[in-house]
Amino acid sequence: MSETSAGRLDADVIVIGAGIAGLIAARELREAGRDVLVVEARDRVGGRVKSSTFAGVAIDEGGNAFSPTFQPHMTAEMDRYGIETIKITGDASGFRTRGAGKLFVGAGPVPVEEYASLERALYHLREGVERVRLDIPFDEQDIRDLDVSFADYFAPLNLPPATLDFVNSWAVHCNCNDPKDLSILHMMRWFAGFGNSIWNYYGGAADTKPRRAQAYIDALAKDAGERVHLNTVVQRIEQIDTHVEVTTRDGRLLTAEQIVMATPLNTWRDIEFSPALSEGKQTVVNEGQLGGGHKFFVQARNVPTFGFASSYELGIGVLLPMGTQADGTSVLVGFLDADRLDVTDKAAIQKAIDGLFPGAEVVAVESYDWVQDEFARGSLVAFRPGQLTRLDSATRSAEGRVVFATSEISQTWSGWIEGAIETALAAVRELESARSVTV
């Protein structure tokens, strides 16, 4: 452990936040020989990974899905800890979509007469995706014309009703936001990561999860070390010449050479930084990210066999089957637009489910509200039109002795566990590089 003229430091590095990014950073720094202290505002570790049970089924109310094919860091983590994984993609029994007041059931998500329109939409999307580079910050690329809303990007195609509904459902499925509010560039980077293919995404690229995400969190927390302080809310971060001082809400003062800021982007506004953050970072903090939707679980009777269901018209981006219970009820998981469908209103959920599965009866609904969670302040990450091509570099830039690691700031996998791991590893490299220069 280091010392300064001010006295002995509490740690070489303080990691703020014990979500996956923070725990990965702590583990890697410990393995590099650094003394690490982790502080976490909640009474648990894991951040936005939260396991629970619903209708007798193990569920993950936060993140869990990953792609073994396209997301190597998460795959390596599962192998490292011997975590059992399972497939989560629906079976091959077809689509159930609703648009223009009609229900469509079949091999495709739109009626046959609109297949050509869907093809045009996919080709138009692919043209944009192929221009997106994942090795250069978005604000350094000539792609401002792609940093526009879903609605504006597809408007020139004049898509027919069912196809437009399906296209709009992508905004809810991927980011739980209105197509008018969400930048399509944010989603394009995902498709670029999935080999420039929307069907890789829909067809099963993100089809795997830990059987129980909590098992991974427990294993990771053990490797992150014993110095994890729970119920410790950071209020102020002050950089001194030789070290950083962290003041907690309850008045404690902690000191270290360096800091890893590993909390969600929207929570940065709750911390006082001295000196103040750079202009670009302050803009990022003030604007925040949209992420306001909900992952939700439904137990229902009389649900027919299906593979994939969605309806922008109903406010549902996607529904997937999780299995059938002994009592004959089905458990479904999906994402909805909270501005148009209130997950706490069982009658509203019943109406939406009936629109996709006529005659189905909702028994129970479960959802965790990450937006109202003080230490998340948002769910699935979503950026507004123009944010990425103005502020992408600023989201990741270090601020003196403070580096940042959170899924939202990942170049490719913003919003995924893979992104949390990716940014944590990058933060550790940056800290070690900076330290080697000063030592």
CSV table of C-alpha atoms in Angstrom, one decimal, residues 26-397:
chain,number,residue,atom,x,y,z
A,26,ALA,CA,-11.0,-5.3,-8.6
A,27,ARG,CA,-10.1,-8.8,-9.5
A,28,GLU,CA,-7.7,-7.9,-12.2
A,29,LEU,CA,-6.0,-5.2,-10.1
A,30,ARG,CA,-5.6,-7.6,-7.2
A,31,GLU,CA,-4.0,-10.2,-9.6
A,32,ALA,CA,-1.7,-7.4,-10.7
A,33,GLY,CA,-0.5,-7.0,-7.1
A,34,ARG,CA,-2.5,-3.8,-6.2
A,35,ASP,CA,-4.2,-3.3,-2.9
A,36,VAL,CA,-7.8,-2.7,-3.8
A,37,LEU,CA,-10.8,-1.4,-1.8
A,38,VAL,CA,-14.3,-1.7,-3.3
A,39,VAL,CA,-17.1,0.5,-2.0
A,40,GLU,CA,-20.7,-0.3,-2.9
A,41,ALA,CA,-23.8,1.8,-2.2
A,42,ARG,CA,-26.2,-1.2,-2.0
A,43,ASP,CA,-26.4,-3.9,0.6
A,44,ARG,CA,-25.3,-6.5,-2.0
A,45,VAL,CA,-22.9,-6.9,-4.9
A,46,GLY,CA,-23.9,-7.5,-8.5
A,47,GLY,CA,-25.2,-4.1,-9.5
A,48,ARG,CA,-27.8,-4.5,-12.3
A,49,VAL,CA,-27.5,-8.3,-12.2
A,50,LYS,CA,-30.2,-9.4,-9.7
A,51,SER,CA,-31.5,-12.9,-9.4
A,52,SER,CA,-34.9,-13.8,-7.9
A,53,THR,CA,-37.7,-16.3,-8.3
A,54,PHE,CA,-41.1,-15.8,-9.9
A,55,ALA,CA,-43.9,-18.4,-10.2
A,56,GLY,CA,-41.4,-21.0,-9.0
A,57,VAL,CA,-38.9,-20.2,-11.8
A,58,ALA,CA,-35.4,-18.8,-11.3
A,59,ILE,CA,-35.3,-15.4,-13.0
A,60,ASP,CA,-32.8,-12.6,-13.5
A,61,GLU,CA,-34.4,-9.2,-13.2
A,62,GLY,CA,-31.3,-7.5,-14.6
A,63,GLY,CA,-28.7,-8.5,-17.2
A,64,ASN,CA,-27.9,-12.1,-18.1
A,65,ALA,CA,-28.0,-12.8,-21.9
A,66,PHE,CA,-24.8,-13.1,-23.9
A,67,SER,CA,-23.6,-14.6,-27.2
A,68,PRO,CA,-20.9,-17.3,-27.0
A,69,THR,CA,-20.1,-16.6,-30.7
A,70,PHE,CA,-19.7,-12.8,-30.6
A,71,GLN,CA,-19.0,-12.0,-26.9
A,72,PRO,CA,-15.7,-13.7,-26.0
A,73,HIS,CA,-15.2,-12.0,-22.6
A,74,MET,CA,-18.4,-13.3,-21.1
A,75,THR,CA,-17.8,-16.7,-22.6
A,76,ALA,CA,-14.4,-16.8,-21.0
A,77,GLU,CA,-15.9,-15.7,-17.6
A,78,MET,CA,-18.3,-18.6,-17.7
A,79,ASP,CA,-15.5,-21.0,-18.6
A,80,ARG,CA,-13.3,-19.6,-15.8
A,81,TYR,CA,-15.8,-20.2,-13.1
A,82,GLY,CA,-17.4,-23.3,-14.5
A,83,ILE,CA,-20.8,-21.6,-14.6
A,84,GLU,CA,-23.5,-23.7,-16.3
A,85,THR,CA,-25.2,-22.0,-19.2
A,86,ILE,CA,-28.5,-22.6,-20.9
A,87,LYS,CA,-30.2,-21.5,-24.2
A,88,ILE,CA,-32.9,-18.9,-23.9
A,89,THR,CA,-34.0,-18.5,-27.5
A,90,GLY,CA,-37.6,-19.5,-28.2
A,91,ASP,CA,-38.4,-22.6,-30.2
A,92,ALA,CA,-38.9,-22.7,-33.9
A,93,SER,CA,-42.7,-22.6,-33.8
A,94,GLY,CA,-42.8,-19.1,-35.3
A,95,PHE,CA,-43.6,-15.4,-34.8
A,96,ARG,CA,-46.6,-13.8,-33.2
A,97,THR,CA,-46.7,-10.1,-34.0
A,98,ARG,CA,-49.4,-7.4,-34.0
A,99,GLY,CA,-49.6,-4.3,-36.1
A,100,ALA,CA,-52.3,-2.1,-37.6
A,101,GLY,CA,-54.8,-3.8,-35.3
A,102,LYS,CA,-54.1,-7.3,-36.7
A,103,LEU,CA,-52.4,-10.3,-35.3
A,104,PHE,CA,-50.0,-12.2,-37.5
A,105,VAL,CA,-48.9,-15.7,-36.8
A,106,GLY,CA,-46.4,-17.6,-39.0
A,107,ALA,CA,-42.9,-18.2,-40.1
A,108,GLY,CA,-42.2,-14.4,-40.6
A,109,PRO,CA,-42.9,-11.4,-38.4
A,110,VAL,CA,-45.1,-9.6,-41.1
A,111,PRO,CA,-47.7,-10.9,-43.5
A,112,VAL,CA,-46.4,-12.4,-46.8
A,113,GLU,CA,-47.5,-9.4,-48.8
A,114,GLU,CA,-45.2,-7.2,-46.8
A,115,TYR,CA,-42.1,-9.4,-47.0
A,116,ALA,CA,-40.6,-7.2,-49.7
A,117,SER,CA,-41.0,-4.1,-47.5
A,118,LEU,CA,-39.3,-5.9,-44.6
A,119,GLU,CA,-36.5,-6.8,-47.0
A,120,ARG,CA,-36.2,-3.1,-47.9
A,121,ALA,CA,-36.1,-2.1,-44.3
A,122,LEU,CA,-33.4,-4.7,-43.5
A,123,TYR,CA,-31.3,-3.7,-46.4
A,124,HIS,CA,-31.6,-0.1,-45.5
A,125,LEU,CA,-30.5,-0.9,-41.9
A,126,ARG,CA,-27.6,-3.1,-43.2
A,127,GLU,CA,-26.3,-0.2,-45.4
A,128,GLY,CA,-26.0,1.9,-42.3
A,129,VAL,CA,-24.5,-0.8,-40.1
A,130,GLU,CA,-21.7,-1.5,-42.6
A,131,ARG,CA,-20.5,2.1,-42.3
A,132,VAL,CA,-20.1,1.9,-38.5
A,133,ARG,CA,-16.6,1.2,-37.2
A,134,LEU,CA,-16.1,-0.2,-33.8
A,135,ASP,CA,-12.4,0.6,-33.5
A,136,ILE,CA,-12.8,4.4,-33.7
A,137,PRO,CA,-15.0,6.6,-31.4
A,138,PHE,CA,-18.2,7.6,-33.1
A,139,ASP,CA,-17.5,11.3,-32.7
A,140,GLU,CA,-14.4,10.7,-34.9
A,141,GLN,CA,-16.3,9.1,-37.7
A,142,ASP,CA,-18.3,10.7,-40.6
A,143,ILE,CA,-21.6,9.1,-39.5
A,144,ARG,CA,-23.7,12.0,-38.2
A,145,ASP,CA,-26.4,11.1,-40.7
A,146,LEU,CA,-26.7,7.7,-38.8
A,147,ASP,CA,-27.0,9.3,-35.4
A,148,VAL,CA,-30.7,10.0,-36.0
A,149,SER,CA,-33.9,8.6,-34.5
A,150,PHE,CA,-35.4,5.3,-35.6
A,151,ALA,CA,-38.4,7.1,-36.9
A,152,ASP,CA,-36.3,9.5,-39.1
A,153,TYR,CA,-34.0,6.8,-40.4
A,154,PHE,CA,-36.9,4.6,-41.7
A,155,ALA,CA,-39.2,7.5,-42.7
A,156,PRO,CA,-38.0,7.7,-46.4
A,157,LEU,CA,-39.0,4.1,-46.9
A,158,ASN,CA,-42.8,4.7,-46.3
A,159,LEU,CA,-43.1,1.3,-44.8
A,160,PRO,CA,-46.6,-0.4,-44.7
A,161,PRO,CA,-48.3,-0.7,-41.3
A,162,ALA,CA,-47.3,-4.2,-40.2
A,163,THR,CA,-43.6,-3.8,-41.3
A,164,LEU,CA,-43.4,-0.3,-39.7
A,165,ASP,CA,-44.8,-1.8,-36.4
A,166,PHE,CA,-42.2,-4.6,-36.5
A,167,VAL,CA,-39.4,-2.1,-37.2
A,168,ASN,CA,-40.5,0.2,-34.4
A,169,SER,CA,-40.6,-2.8,-32.0
A,170,TRP,CA,-36.9,-3.0,-32.4
A,171,ALA,CA,-36.6,0.3,-30.4
A,172,VAL,CA,-38.6,-1.3,-27.6
A,173,HIS,CA,-37.0,-4.7,-27.8
A,174,CYS,CA,-33.4,-3.4,-27.7
A,175,ASN,CA,-33.8,-0.3,-25.7
A,176,CYS,CA,-37.4,0.1,-24.4
A,177,ASN,CA,-37.8,3.6,-25.9
A,178,ASP,CA,-39.9,5.4,-28.4
A,179,PRO,CA,-38.6,5.3,-32.0
A,180,LYS,CA,-38.7,9.1,-32.1
A,181,ASP,CA,-36.4,9.4,-29.1
A,182,LEU,CA,-33.8,6.8,-29.7
A,183,SER,CA,-30.7,7.1,-31.9
A,184,ILE,CA,-30.5,4.2,-34.4
A,185,LEU,CA,-26.8,4.4,-34.3
A,186,HIS,CA,-26.9,3.0,-30.7
A,187,MET,CA,-28.5,-0.1,-32.0
A,188,MET,CA,-26.5,-0.2,-35.2
A,189,ARG,CA,-23.3,-0.8,-33.2
A,190,TRP,CA,-24.9,-3.9,-31.7
A,191,PHE,CA,-25.7,-5.3,-35.1
A,192,ALA,CA,-22.1,-4.4,-36.3
A,193,GLY,CA,-20.9,-6.5,-33.3
A,194,PHE,CA,-23.2,-9.3,-34.4
A,195,GLY,CA,-21.4,-9.6,-37.7
A,196,ASN,CA,-23.4,-6.8,-39.4
A,197,SER,CA,-26.6,-8.9,-39.2
A,198,ILE,CA,-29.9,-8.2,-37.5
A,199,TRP,CA,-30.8,-11.9,-38.0
A,200,ASN,CA,-27.7,-12.9,-36.0
A,201,TYR,CA,-29.3,-10.9,-33.2
A,202,TYR,CA,-32.8,-12.1,-33.6
A,203,GLY,CA,-31.9,-15.6,-34.7
A,204,GLY,CA,-30.0,-16.6,-31.6
A,205,ALA,CA,-26.8,-14.7,-31.2
A,206,ALA,CA,-27.9,-13.6,-27.8
A,207,ASP,CA,-29.3,-16.9,-26.9
A,208,THR,CA,-27.4,-18.0,-23.8
A,209,LYS,CA,-27.4,-17.1,-20.1
A,210,PRO,CA,-26.0,-18.5,-16.9
A,211,ARG,CA,-28.5,-20.9,-15.4
A,212,ARG,CA,-28.4,-18.5,-12.5
A,213,ALA,CA,-26.5,-15.3,-12.8
A,214,GLN,CA,-26.1,-15.0,-9.0
A,215,ALA,CA,-23.7,-18.0,-9.2
A,216,TYR,CA,-21.4,-15.9,-11.4
A,217,ILE,CA,-21.7,-12.9,-9.2
A,218,ASP,CA,-20.8,-14.9,-6.1
A,219,ALA,CA,-17.7,-16.5,-7.7
A,220,LEU,CA,-16.6,-13.1,-9.1
A,221,ALA,CA,-17.1,-11.4,-5.8
A,222,LYS,CA,-14.9,-14.0,-4.0
A,223,ASP,CA,-12.0,-13.3,-6.5
A,224,ALA,CA,-12.5,-9.5,-6.1
A,225,GLY,CA,-11.3,-9.8,-2.5
A,226,GLU,CA,-12.5,-9.4,1.0
A,227,ARG,CA,-12.2,-5.6,1.1
A,228,VAL,CA,-15.7,-4.8,-0.1
A,229,HIS,CA,-17.6,-2.2,1.9
A,230,LEU,CA,-21.4,-2.4,1.3
A,231,ASN,CA,-23.9,0.4,2.2
A,232,THR,CA,-21.2,2.9,1.4
A,233,VAL,CA,-22.5,5.8,-0.8
A,234,VAL,CA,-19.9,8.0,-2.3
A,235,GLN,CA,-20.7,11.7,-2.2
A,236,ARG,CA,-17.5,13.5,-3.3
A,237,ILE,CA,-14.3,12.6,-5.2
A,238,GLU,CA,-11.4,15.1,-4.8
A,239,GLN,CA,-8.1,14.7,-6.6
A,240,ILE,CA,-5.1,15.9,-4.7
A,241,ASP,CA,-1.6,16.2,-6.2
A,242,THR,CA,-0.5,12.7,-5.1
A,243,HIS,CA,-3.7,10.9,-4.4
A,244,VAL,CA,-7.5,11.0,-4.4
A,245,GLU,CA,-9.9,11.5,-1.5
A,246,VAL,CA,-13.3,9.9,-1.4
A,247,THR,CA,-15.9,11.2,1.0
A,248,THR,CA,-19.0,9.0,1.7
A,249,ARG,CA,-22.5,10.1,2.6
A,250,ASP,CA,-22.0,9.2,6.2
A,251,GLY,CA,-18.8,11.3,6.5
A,252,ARG,CA,-16.0,8.8,6.1
A,253,LEU,CA,-12.9,9.8,4.2
A,254,LEU,CA,-11.1,7.2,2.1
A,255,THR,CA,-7.8,7.7,0.2
A,256,ALA,CA,-6.1,6.0,-2.7
A,257,GLU,CA,-3.7,6.6,-5.6
A,258,GLN,CA,-6.3,6.0,-8.2
A,259,ILE,CA,-10.1,5.5,-8.6
A,260,VAL,CA,-12.1,3.2,-10.8
A,261,MET,CA,-15.6,4.8,-11.2
A,262,ALA,CA,-17.7,1.7,-12.0
A,263,THR,CA,-21.3,2.9,-11.4
A,264,PRO,CA,-24.0,3.5,-14.0
A,265,LEU,CA,-23.6,6.6,-16.1
A,266,ASN,CA,-26.8,8.3,-14.8
A,267,THR,CA,-25.5,8.1,-11.2
A,268,TRP,CA,-22.4,10.2,-11.9
A,269,ARG,CA,-24.5,13.3,-11.4
A,270,ASP,CA,-25.0,12.4,-7.8
A,271,ILE,CA,-21.3,12.8,-7.0
A,272,GLU,CA,-19.3,16.0,-6.6
A,273,PHE,CA,-16.0,15.9,-8.5
A,274,SER,CA,-13.1,18.2,-7.6
A,275,PRO,CA,-11.7,19.4,-9.9
A,276,ALA,CA,-14.9,19.4,-11.9
A,277,LEU,CA,-15.2,16.9,-14.8
A,278,SER,CA,-14.1,18.0,-18.2
A,279,GLU,CA,-16.7,19.9,-20.3
A,280,GLY,CA,-17.5,16.8,-22.5
A,281,LYS,CA,-17.9,14.6,-19.5
A,282,GLN,CA,-20.1,17.2,-17.7
A,283,THR,CA,-22.3,17.3,-20.8
A,284,VAL,CA,-22.6,13.5,-20.8
A,285,VAL,CA,-23.5,13.6,-17.1
A,286,ASN,CA,-26.1,16.4,-17.5
A,287,GLU,CA,-27.8,14.8,-20.5
A,288,GLY,CA,-27.6,11.2,-19.2
A,289,GLN,CA,-28.9,8.2,-21.1
A,290,LEU,CA,-32.5,7.5,-21.7
A,291,GLY,CA,-32.8,3.9,-20.4
A,292,GLY,CA,-36.3,3.9,-18.9
A,293,GLY,CA,-37.9,0.7,-19.9
A,294,HIS,CA,-38.6,-2.6,-18.1
A,295,LYS,CA,-37.7,-6.2,-18.4
A,296,PHE,CA,-40.8,-8.0,-17.2
A,297,PHE,CA,-42.0,-11.5,-16.5
A,298,VAL,CA,-45.6,-12.8,-16.9
A,299,GLN,CA,-47.2,-16.0,-15.7
A,300,ALA,CA,-50.3,-16.7,-17.8
A,301,ARG,CA,-52.8,-19.5,-18.7
A,302,ASN,CA,-53.8,-20.6,-22.2
A,303,VAL,CA,-50.6,-19.4,-24.0
A,304,PRO,CA,-50.1,-21.3,-27.2
A,305,THR,CA,-46.7,-22.6,-28.3
A,306,PHE,CA,-44.6,-19.8,-29.9
A,307,GLY,CA,-41.1,-18.8,-30.6
A,308,PHE,CA,-41.1,-15.0,-30.6
A,309,ALA,CA,-43.7,-12.3,-30.0
A,310,SER,CA,-43.7,-8.6,-30.3
A,311,SER,CA,-45.9,-5.6,-31.0
A,312,TYR,CA,-44.9,-1.9,-30.9
A,313,GLU,CA,-48.7,-1.2,-31.1
A,314,LEU,CA,-49.1,-2.8,-27.7
A,315,GLY,CA,-45.9,-1.4,-26.2
A,316,ILE,CA,-44.2,-4.8,-26.2
A,317,GLY,CA,-40.8,-5.1,-27.8
A,318,VAL,CA,-40.4,-8.8,-27.3
A,319,LEU,CA,-41.8,-11.7,-25.5
A,320,LEU,CA,-40.0,-15.1,-25.2
A,321,PRO,CA,-41.2,-18.3,-23.5
A,322,MET,CA,-39.4,-19.5,-20.4
A,323,GLY,CA,-41.3,-22.7,-20.0
A,324,THR,CA,-44.6,-24.4,-18.8
A,325,GLN,CA,-45.3,-25.0,-15.2
A,326,ALA,CA,-46.8,-28.2,-13.7
A,327,ASP,CA,-50.1,-26.4,-13.3
A,328,GLY,CA,-50.2,-25.6,-17.1
A,329,THR,CA,-49.3,-21.9,-16.8
A,330,SER,CA,-46.6,-20.4,-19.0
A,331,VAL,CA,-43.9,-18.1,-17.9
A,332,LEU,CA,-42.8,-15.4,-20.4
A,333,VAL,CA,-40.0,-12.8,-20.3
A,334,GLY,CA,-39.9,-9.6,-22.3
A,335,PHE,CA,-39.2,-5.9,-22.6
A,336,LEU,CA,-41.8,-3.1,-22.7
A,337,ASP,CA,-42.0,0.6,-23.3
A,338,ALA,CA,-42.8,2.0,-19.8
A,339,ASP,CA,-44.2,5.2,-21.3
A,340,ARG,CA,-47.0,3.4,-23.0
A,341,LEU,CA,-47.5,0.2,-20.9
A,342,ASP,CA,-47.5,0.3,-17.1
A,343,VAL,CA,-46.0,-2.8,-15.8
A,344,THR,CA,-47.7,-2.3,-12.5
A,345,ASP,CA,-51.2,-2.2,-14.1
A,346,LYS,CA,-52.2,-5.9,-14.4
A,347,ALA,CA,-55.2,-5.0,-16.4
A,348,ALA,CA,-53.1,-3.2,-19.0
A,349,ILE,CA,-50.7,-6.1,-19.2
A,350,GLN,CA,-53.7,-8.5,-19.6
A,351,LYS,CA,-54.9,-6.4,-22.5
A,352,ALA,CA,-51.5,-6.4,-24.2
A,353,ILE,CA,-51.0,-10.2,-23.7
A,354,ASP,CA,-54.5,-10.8,-25.0
A,355,GLY,CA,-53.6,-8.9,-28.1
A,356,LEU,CA,-50.8,-11.3,-28.9
A,357,PHE,CA,-52.4,-14.5,-27.4
A,358,PRO,CA,-56.2,-14.1,-27.6
A,359,GLY,CA,-57.8,-15.9,-24.7
A,360,ALA,CA,-54.7,-15.9,-22.5
A,361,GLU,CA,-55.2,-15.1,-18.8
A,362,VAL,CA,-52.5,-13.2,-16.9
A,363,VAL,CA,-52.0,-14.7,-13.4
A,364,ALA,CA,-49.1,-12.6,-12.2
A,365,VAL,CA,-46.5,-10.0,-13.4
A,366,GLU,CA,-43.0,-9.2,-12.0
A,367,SER,CA,-40.6,-6.4,-12.8
A,368,TYR,CA,-37.9,-4.6,-11.0
A,369,ASP,CA,-37.9,-0.8,-11.5
A,370,TRP,CA,-34.2,0.1,-12.2
A,371,VAL,CA,-35.2,3.7,-13.1
A,372,GLN,CA,-36.4,4.4,-9.6
A,373,ASP,CA,-33.4,2.6,-8.1
A,374,GLU,CA,-31.2,5.4,-6.7
A,375,PHE,CA,-28.0,3.5,-7.6
A,376,ALA,CA,-29.0,2.7,-11.2
A,377,ARG,CA,-31.2,5.5,-12.4
A,378,GLY,CA,-31.9,3.7,-15.6
A,379,SER,CA,-32.4,0.3,-17.2
A,380,LEU,CA,-31.5,-0.8,-20.7
A,381,VAL,CA,-29.1,1.9,-21.9
A,382,ALA,CA,-30.4,4.2,-24.7
A,383,PHE,CA,-28.8,7.2,-26.3
A,384,ARG,CA,-30.7,10.1,-27.9
A,385,PRO,CA,-30.1,11.2,-31.5
A,386,GLY,CA,-26.8,13.1,-31.8
A,387,GLN,CA,-25.3,12.1,-28.4
A,388,LEU,CA,-22.9,9.5,-29.7
A,389,THR,CA,-21.4,11.5,-32.5
A,390,ARG,CA,-20.9,14.4,-30.1
A,391,LEU,CA,-19.9,12.7,-26.9
A,392,ASP,CA,-18.7,9.2,-27.4
A,393,SER,CA,-15.0,9.9,-26.6
A,394,ALA,CA,-16.0,11.9,-23.6
A,395,THR,CA,-17.9,9.0,-22.0
A,396,ARG,CA,-14.7,6.9,-21.8
A,397,SER,CA,-12.0,9.5,-21.2
